[in-house]
Amino acid sequence: QVQLVESGGGLVQAGGSLRLSCAASGRTFSSYAMGWFRQAPGKEREFVAVINWSAGSTYYADSVKGRFTISRDNAKNTVYLQMNSLKPEDTSVYYCAATRYYNGRREYEYDYWGQGTQVTVSS
């Protein structure tokens, strides 16, 4: 069992930056790849980024590539999402999630989910 709690969301102007954090507790954090998803009103939840157990591999959705960076600190049981050059279309609830797959990119591959944190980008 893994519990995940996101933080760091808020309101930011277009072009600004935010850093999201996801604190994990429970079973061995380092055994899971960690991903970020987001869901805007009226839209399906979409994949954003994933980082594997040892932080040796990452993968990003095309929509955020070059702007977002995922990282993890296993000693602190925490995964981060650094978001730069934010756009209004990035406005969503952002969720962190844990998967036993090496590099999961689909919702059904994830075992545990946080409650989400709201990110709003104004123009």
mmCIF file of the C-alpha atoms, coordinates in Angstrom:
data_MODEL
# 
_entry.id   MODEL 
# 
loop_
_atom_site.group_PDB 
_atom_site.id 
_atom_site.type_symbol 
_atom_site.label_atom_id 
_atom_site.label_alt_id 
_atom_site.label_comp_id 
_atom_site.label_asym_id 
_atom_site.label_entity_id 
_atom_site.label_seq_id 
_atom_site.pdbx_PDB_ins_code 
_atom_site.Cartn_x 
_atom_site.Cartn_y 
_atom_site.Cartn_z 
_atom_site.occupancy 
_atom_site.B_iso_or_equiv 
_atom_site.pdbx_formal_charge 
_atom_site.auth_seq_id 
_atom_site.auth_comp_id 
_atom_site.auth_asym_id 
_atom_site.auth_atom_id 
_atom_site.pdbx_PDB_model_num 
ATOM 1   C CA . GLN A 1 1   ? 0.000   0.000  0.000   1.00 0.00 ? 1   GLN A CA 1 
ATOM 2   C CA . VAL A 1 2   ? 1.261   3.447  -0.987  1.00 0.00 ? 2   VAL A CA 1 
ATOM 3   C CA . GLN A 1 3   ? -0.245  6.780  0.025   1.00 0.00 ? 3   GLN A CA 1 
ATOM 4   C CA . LEU A 1 4   ? 0.440   9.828  -2.142  1.00 0.00 ? 4   LEU A CA 1 
ATOM 5   C CA . VAL A 1 5   ? -0.158  13.497 -1.317  1.00 0.00 ? 5   VAL A CA 1 
ATOM 6   C CA . GLU A 1 6   ? 0.391   16.249 -3.891  1.00 0.00 ? 6   GLU A CA 1 
ATOM 7   C CA . SER A 1 7   ? 1.198   19.863 -3.096  1.00 0.00 ? 7   SER A CA 1 
ATOM 8   C CA . GLY A 1 8   ? 2.496   22.999 -4.794  1.00 0.00 ? 8   GLY A CA 1 
ATOM 9   C CA . GLY A 1 9   ? -0.407  23.881 -7.049  1.00 0.00 ? 9   GLY A CA 1 
ATOM 10  C CA . GLY A 1 10  ? -1.769  27.383 -7.355  1.00 0.00 ? 10  GLY A CA 1 
ATOM 11  C CA . LEU A 1 11  ? -2.451  30.318 -9.634  1.00 0.00 ? 11  LEU A CA 1 
ATOM 12  C CA . VAL A 1 12  ? 0.291   31.544 -11.948 1.00 0.00 ? 12  VAL A CA 1 
ATOM 13  C CA . GLN A 1 13  ? 0.474   33.840 -14.966 1.00 0.00 ? 13  GLN A CA 1 
ATOM 14  C CA . ALA A 1 14  ? 1.305   32.512 -18.404 1.00 0.00 ? 14  ALA A CA 1 
ATOM 15  C CA . GLY A 1 15  ? 5.051   32.108 -18.781 1.00 0.00 ? 15  GLY A CA 1 
ATOM 16  C CA . GLY A 1 16  ? 5.538   31.493 -15.091 1.00 0.00 ? 16  GLY A CA 1 
ATOM 17  C CA . SER A 1 17  ? 6.697   28.425 -13.189 1.00 0.00 ? 17  SER A CA 1 
ATOM 18  C CA . LEU A 1 18  ? 5.470   26.084 -10.495 1.00 0.00 ? 18  LEU A CA 1 
ATOM 19  C CA . ARG A 1 19  ? 7.026   23.118 -8.748  1.00 0.00 ? 19  ARG A CA 1 
ATOM 20  C CA . LEU A 1 20  ? 4.720   20.311 -7.702  1.00 0.00 ? 20  LEU A CA 1 
ATOM 21  C CA . SER A 1 21  ? 5.661   17.797 -5.026  1.00 0.00 ? 21  SER A CA 1 
ATOM 22  C CA . CYS A 1 22  ? 4.251   14.383 -4.225  1.00 0.00 ? 22  CYS A CA 1 
ATOM 23  C CA . ALA A 1 23  ? 5.075   12.853 -0.858  1.00 0.00 ? 23  ALA A CA 1 
ATOM 24  C CA . ALA A 1 24  ? 4.772   9.085  -0.578  1.00 0.00 ? 24  ALA A CA 1 
ATOM 25  C CA . SER A 1 25  ? 4.392   6.817  2.424   1.00 0.00 ? 25  SER A CA 1 
ATOM 26  C CA . GLY A 1 26  ? 3.778   3.124  2.967   1.00 0.00 ? 26  GLY A CA 1 
ATOM 27  C CA . ARG A 1 27  ? 5.541   0.420  0.997   1.00 0.00 ? 27  ARG A CA 1 
ATOM 28  C CA . THR A 1 28  ? 8.983   0.864  -0.468  1.00 0.00 ? 28  THR A CA 1 
ATOM 29  C CA . PHE A 1 29  ? 8.837   4.029  -2.553  1.00 0.00 ? 29  PHE A CA 1 
ATOM 30  C CA . SER A 1 30  ? 11.897  3.193  -4.618  1.00 0.00 ? 30  SER A CA 1 
ATOM 31  C CA . SER A 1 31  ? 10.223  0.036  -5.942  1.00 0.00 ? 31  SER A CA 1 
ATOM 32  C CA . TYR A 1 32  ? 7.769   2.083  -8.027  1.00 0.00 ? 32  TYR A CA 1 
ATOM 33  C CA . ALA A 1 33  ? 8.027   4.198  -11.089 1.00 0.00 ? 33  ALA A CA 1 
ATOM 34  C CA . MET A 1 34  ? 6.261   7.514  -10.467 1.00 0.00 ? 34  MET A CA 1 
ATOM 35  C CA . GLY A 1 35  ? 4.100   9.380  -12.920 1.00 0.00 ? 35  GLY A CA 1 
ATOM 36  C CA . TRP A 1 36  ? 2.190   12.623 -13.248 1.00 0.00 ? 36  TRP A CA 1 
ATOM 37  C CA . PHE A 1 37  ? -1.196  12.932 -14.937 1.00 0.00 ? 37  PHE A CA 1 
ATOM 38  C CA . ARG A 1 38  ? -3.549  15.856 -15.362 1.00 0.00 ? 38  ARG A CA 1 
ATOM 39  C CA . GLN A 1 39  ? -7.237  16.377 -16.006 1.00 0.00 ? 39  GLN A CA 1 
ATOM 40  C CA . ALA A 1 40  ? -8.915  19.548 -17.210 1.00 0.00 ? 40  ALA A CA 1 
ATOM 41  C CA . PRO A 1 41  ? -12.677 20.162 -16.839 1.00 0.00 ? 41  PRO A CA 1 
ATOM 42  C CA . GLY A 1 42  ? -14.641 18.169 -19.390 1.00 0.00 ? 42  GLY A CA 1 
ATOM 43  C CA . LYS A 1 43  ? -11.589 16.267 -20.602 1.00 0.00 ? 43  LYS A CA 1 
ATOM 44  C CA . GLU A 1 44  ? -10.095 12.855 -19.996 1.00 0.00 ? 44  GLU A CA 1 
ATOM 45  C CA . ARG A 1 45  ? -7.170  12.362 -17.685 1.00 0.00 ? 45  ARG A CA 1 
ATOM 46  C CA . GLU A 1 46  ? -3.955  12.493 -19.673 1.00 0.00 ? 46  GLU A CA 1 
ATOM 47  C CA . PHE A 1 47  ? -0.408  11.348 -19.126 1.00 0.00 ? 47  PHE A CA 1 
ATOM 48  C CA . VAL A 1 48  ? 2.202   14.020 -18.413 1.00 0.00 ? 48  VAL A CA 1 
ATOM 49  C CA . ALA A 1 49  ? 5.485   12.390 -17.346 1.00 0.00 ? 49  ALA A CA 1 
ATOM 50  C CA . VAL A 1 50  ? 7.007   9.322  -15.680 1.00 0.00 ? 50  VAL A CA 1 
ATOM 51  C CA . ILE A 1 51  ? 10.307  8.502  -13.991 1.00 0.00 ? 51  ILE A CA 1 
ATOM 52  C CA . ASN A 1 52  ? 11.541  4.986  -13.276 1.00 0.00 ? 52  ASN A CA 1 
ATOM 53  C CA . TRP A 1 53  ? 12.676  3.485  -9.971  1.00 0.00 ? 53  TRP A CA 1 
ATOM 54  C CA . SER A 1 54  ? 16.302  4.568  -10.167 1.00 0.00 ? 54  SER A CA 1 
ATOM 55  C CA . ALA A 1 55  ? 15.700  7.893  -11.974 1.00 0.00 ? 55  ALA A CA 1 
ATOM 56  C CA . GLY A 1 56  ? 17.630  6.567  -14.946 1.00 0.00 ? 56  GLY A CA 1 
ATOM 57  C CA . SER A 1 57  ? 14.788  6.926  -17.433 1.00 0.00 ? 57  SER A CA 1 
ATOM 58  C CA . THR A 1 58  ? 12.089  9.533  -18.023 1.00 0.00 ? 58  THR A CA 1 
ATOM 59  C CA . TYR A 1 59  ? 9.347   10.012 -20.582 1.00 0.00 ? 59  TYR A CA 1 
ATOM 60  C CA . TYR A 1 60  ? 7.194   13.062 -21.327 1.00 0.00 ? 60  TYR A CA 1 
ATOM 61  C CA . ALA A 1 61  ? 4.046   13.809 -23.235 1.00 0.00 ? 61  ALA A CA 1 
ATOM 62  C CA . ASP A 1 62  ? 4.729   15.856 -26.352 1.00 0.00 ? 62  ASP A CA 1 
ATOM 63  C CA . SER A 1 63  ? 2.627   18.713 -24.989 1.00 0.00 ? 63  SER A CA 1 
ATOM 64  C CA . VAL A 1 64  ? 5.023   19.323 -22.080 1.00 0.00 ? 64  VAL A CA 1 
ATOM 65  C CA . LYS A 1 65  ? 8.357   18.151 -23.479 1.00 0.00 ? 65  LYS A CA 1 
ATOM 66  C CA . GLY A 1 66  ? 11.034  20.790 -23.047 1.00 0.00 ? 66  GLY A CA 1 
ATOM 67  C CA . ARG A 1 67  ? 8.993   22.707 -20.456 1.00 0.00 ? 67  ARG A CA 1 
ATOM 68  C CA . PHE A 1 68  ? 8.398   20.203 -17.640 1.00 0.00 ? 68  PHE A CA 1 
ATOM 69  C CA . THR A 1 69  ? 10.942  18.143 -15.724 1.00 0.00 ? 69  THR A CA 1 
ATOM 70  C CA . ILE A 1 70  ? 10.170  15.164 -13.520 1.00 0.00 ? 70  ILE A CA 1 
ATOM 71  C CA . SER A 1 71  ? 12.577  14.108 -10.775 1.00 0.00 ? 71  SER A CA 1 
ATOM 72  C CA . ARG A 1 72  ? 12.587  12.014 -7.616  1.00 0.00 ? 72  ARG A CA 1 
ATOM 73  C CA . ASP A 1 73  ? 14.391  11.819 -4.312  1.00 0.00 ? 73  ASP A CA 1 
ATOM 74  C CA . ASN A 1 74  ? 14.040  8.307  -2.949  1.00 0.00 ? 74  ASN A CA 1 
ATOM 75  C CA . ALA A 1 75  ? 15.667  9.267  0.353   1.00 0.00 ? 75  ALA A CA 1 
ATOM 76  C CA . LYS A 1 76  ? 12.811  11.730 0.902   1.00 0.00 ? 76  LYS A CA 1 
ATOM 77  C CA . ASN A 1 77  ? 10.124  9.524  -0.676  1.00 0.00 ? 77  ASN A CA 1 
ATOM 78  C CA . THR A 1 78  ? 9.195   12.415 -2.930  1.00 0.00 ? 78  THR A CA 1 
ATOM 79  C CA . VAL A 1 79  ? 8.657   12.986 -6.640  1.00 0.00 ? 79  VAL A CA 1 
ATOM 80  C CA . TYR A 1 80  ? 8.630   16.450 -8.225  1.00 0.00 ? 80  TYR A CA 1 
ATOM 81  C CA . LEU A 1 81  ? 7.314   18.088 -11.349 1.00 0.00 ? 81  LEU A CA 1 
ATOM 82  C CA . GLN A 1 82  ? 9.024   21.331 -12.291 1.00 0.00 ? 82  GLN A CA 1 
ATOM 83  C CA . MET A 1 83  ? 6.787   23.243 -14.701 1.00 0.00 ? 83  MET A CA 1 
ATOM 84  C CA . ASN A 1 84  ? 8.243   26.151 -16.664 1.00 0.00 ? 84  ASN A CA 1 
ATOM 85  C CA . SER A 1 85  ? 6.858   28.371 -19.424 1.00 0.00 ? 85  SER A CA 1 
ATOM 86  C CA . LEU A 1 86  ? 3.339   27.574 -18.323 1.00 0.00 ? 86  LEU A CA 1 
ATOM 87  C CA . LYS A 1 87  ? 0.462   28.086 -20.738 1.00 0.00 ? 87  LYS A CA 1 
ATOM 88  C CA . PRO A 1 88  ? -3.274  28.528 -20.090 1.00 0.00 ? 88  PRO A CA 1 
ATOM 89  C CA . GLU A 1 89  ? -3.863  25.098 -21.627 1.00 0.00 ? 89  GLU A CA 1 
ATOM 90  C CA . ASP A 1 90  ? -1.801  23.595 -18.789 1.00 0.00 ? 90  ASP A CA 1 
ATOM 91  C CA . THR A 1 91  ? -4.633  24.462 -16.403 1.00 0.00 ? 91  THR A CA 1 
ATOM 92  C CA . SER A 1 92  ? -5.691  21.170 -14.820 1.00 0.00 ? 92  SER A CA 1 
ATOM 93  C CA . VAL A 1 93  ? -5.825  19.155 -11.672 1.00 0.00 ? 93  VAL A CA 1 
ATOM 94  C CA . TYR A 1 94  ? -2.478  17.373 -11.480 1.00 0.00 ? 94  TYR A CA 1 
ATOM 95  C CA . TYR A 1 95  ? -2.207  13.894 -9.996  1.00 0.00 ? 95  TYR A CA 1 
ATOM 96  C CA . CYS A 1 96  ? 0.796   11.848 -9.017  1.00 0.00 ? 96  CYS A CA 1 
ATOM 97  C CA . ALA A 1 97  ? 0.625   8.080  -9.257  1.00 0.00 ? 97  ALA A CA 1 
ATOM 98  C CA . ALA A 1 98  ? 2.728   4.972  -8.644  1.00 0.00 ? 98  ALA A CA 1 
ATOM 99  C CA . THR A 1 99  ? 3.200   2.031  -10.989 1.00 0.00 ? 99  THR A CA 1 
ATOM 100 C CA . ARG A 1 100 ? 5.048   -1.261 -10.830 1.00 0.00 ? 100 ARG A CA 1 
ATOM 101 C CA . TYR A 1 101 ? 5.776   -1.025 -14.535 1.00 0.00 ? 101 TYR A CA 1 
ATOM 102 C CA . TYR A 1 102 ? 9.193   0.232  -15.491 1.00 0.00 ? 102 TYR A CA 1 
ATOM 103 C CA . ASN A 1 103 ? 7.896   3.168  -17.521 1.00 0.00 ? 103 ASN A CA 1 
ATOM 104 C CA . GLY A 1 104 ? 4.107   3.248  -17.315 1.00 0.00 ? 104 GLY A CA 1 
ATOM 105 C CA . ARG A 1 105 ? 2.188   5.707  -19.506 1.00 0.00 ? 105 ARG A CA 1 
ATOM 106 C CA . ARG A 1 106 ? -1.394  4.462  -19.239 1.00 0.00 ? 106 ARG A CA 1 
ATOM 107 C CA . GLU A 1 107 ? -3.872  5.003  -16.411 1.00 0.00 ? 107 GLU A CA 1 
ATOM 108 C CA . TYR A 1 108 ? -4.589  1.288  -16.080 1.00 0.00 ? 108 TYR A CA 1 
ATOM 109 C CA . GLU A 1 109 ? -0.915  0.583  -15.408 1.00 0.00 ? 109 GLU A CA 1 
ATOM 110 C CA . TYR A 1 110 ? -0.948  2.616  -12.177 1.00 0.00 ? 110 TYR A CA 1 
ATOM 111 C CA . ASP A 1 111 ? -1.775  1.133  -8.785  1.00 0.00 ? 111 ASP A CA 1 
ATOM 112 C CA . TYR A 1 112 ? -1.943  4.172  -6.500  1.00 0.00 ? 112 TYR A CA 1 
ATOM 113 C CA . TRP A 1 113 ? -3.131  7.753  -6.942  1.00 0.00 ? 113 TRP A CA 1 
ATOM 114 C CA . GLY A 1 114 ? -3.008  10.981 -4.998  1.00 0.00 ? 114 GLY A CA 1 
ATOM 115 C CA . GLN A 1 115 ? -5.956  13.343 -4.561  1.00 0.00 ? 115 GLN A CA 1 
ATOM 116 C CA . GLY A 1 116 ? -4.645  15.962 -6.963  1.00 0.00 ? 116 GLY A CA 1 
ATOM 117 C CA . THR A 1 117 ? -3.568  19.586 -6.794  1.00 0.00 ? 117 THR A CA 1 
ATOM 118 C CA . GLN A 1 118 ? -5.075  22.408 -8.843  1.00 0.00 ? 118 GLN A CA 1 
ATOM 119 C CA . VAL A 1 119 ? -2.881  24.350 -11.262 1.00 0.00 ? 119 VAL A CA 1 
ATOM 120 C CA . THR A 1 120 ? -4.418  27.411 -12.895 1.00 0.00 ? 120 THR A CA 1 
ATOM 121 C CA . VAL A 1 121 ? -2.551  29.430 -15.525 1.00 0.00 ? 121 VAL A CA 1 
ATOM 122 C CA . SER A 1 122 ? -4.007  32.829 -16.345 1.00 0.00 ? 122 SER A CA 1 
ATOM 123 C CA . SER A 1 123 ? -3.495  34.803 -19.538 1.00 0.00 ? 123 SER A CA 1 
# 
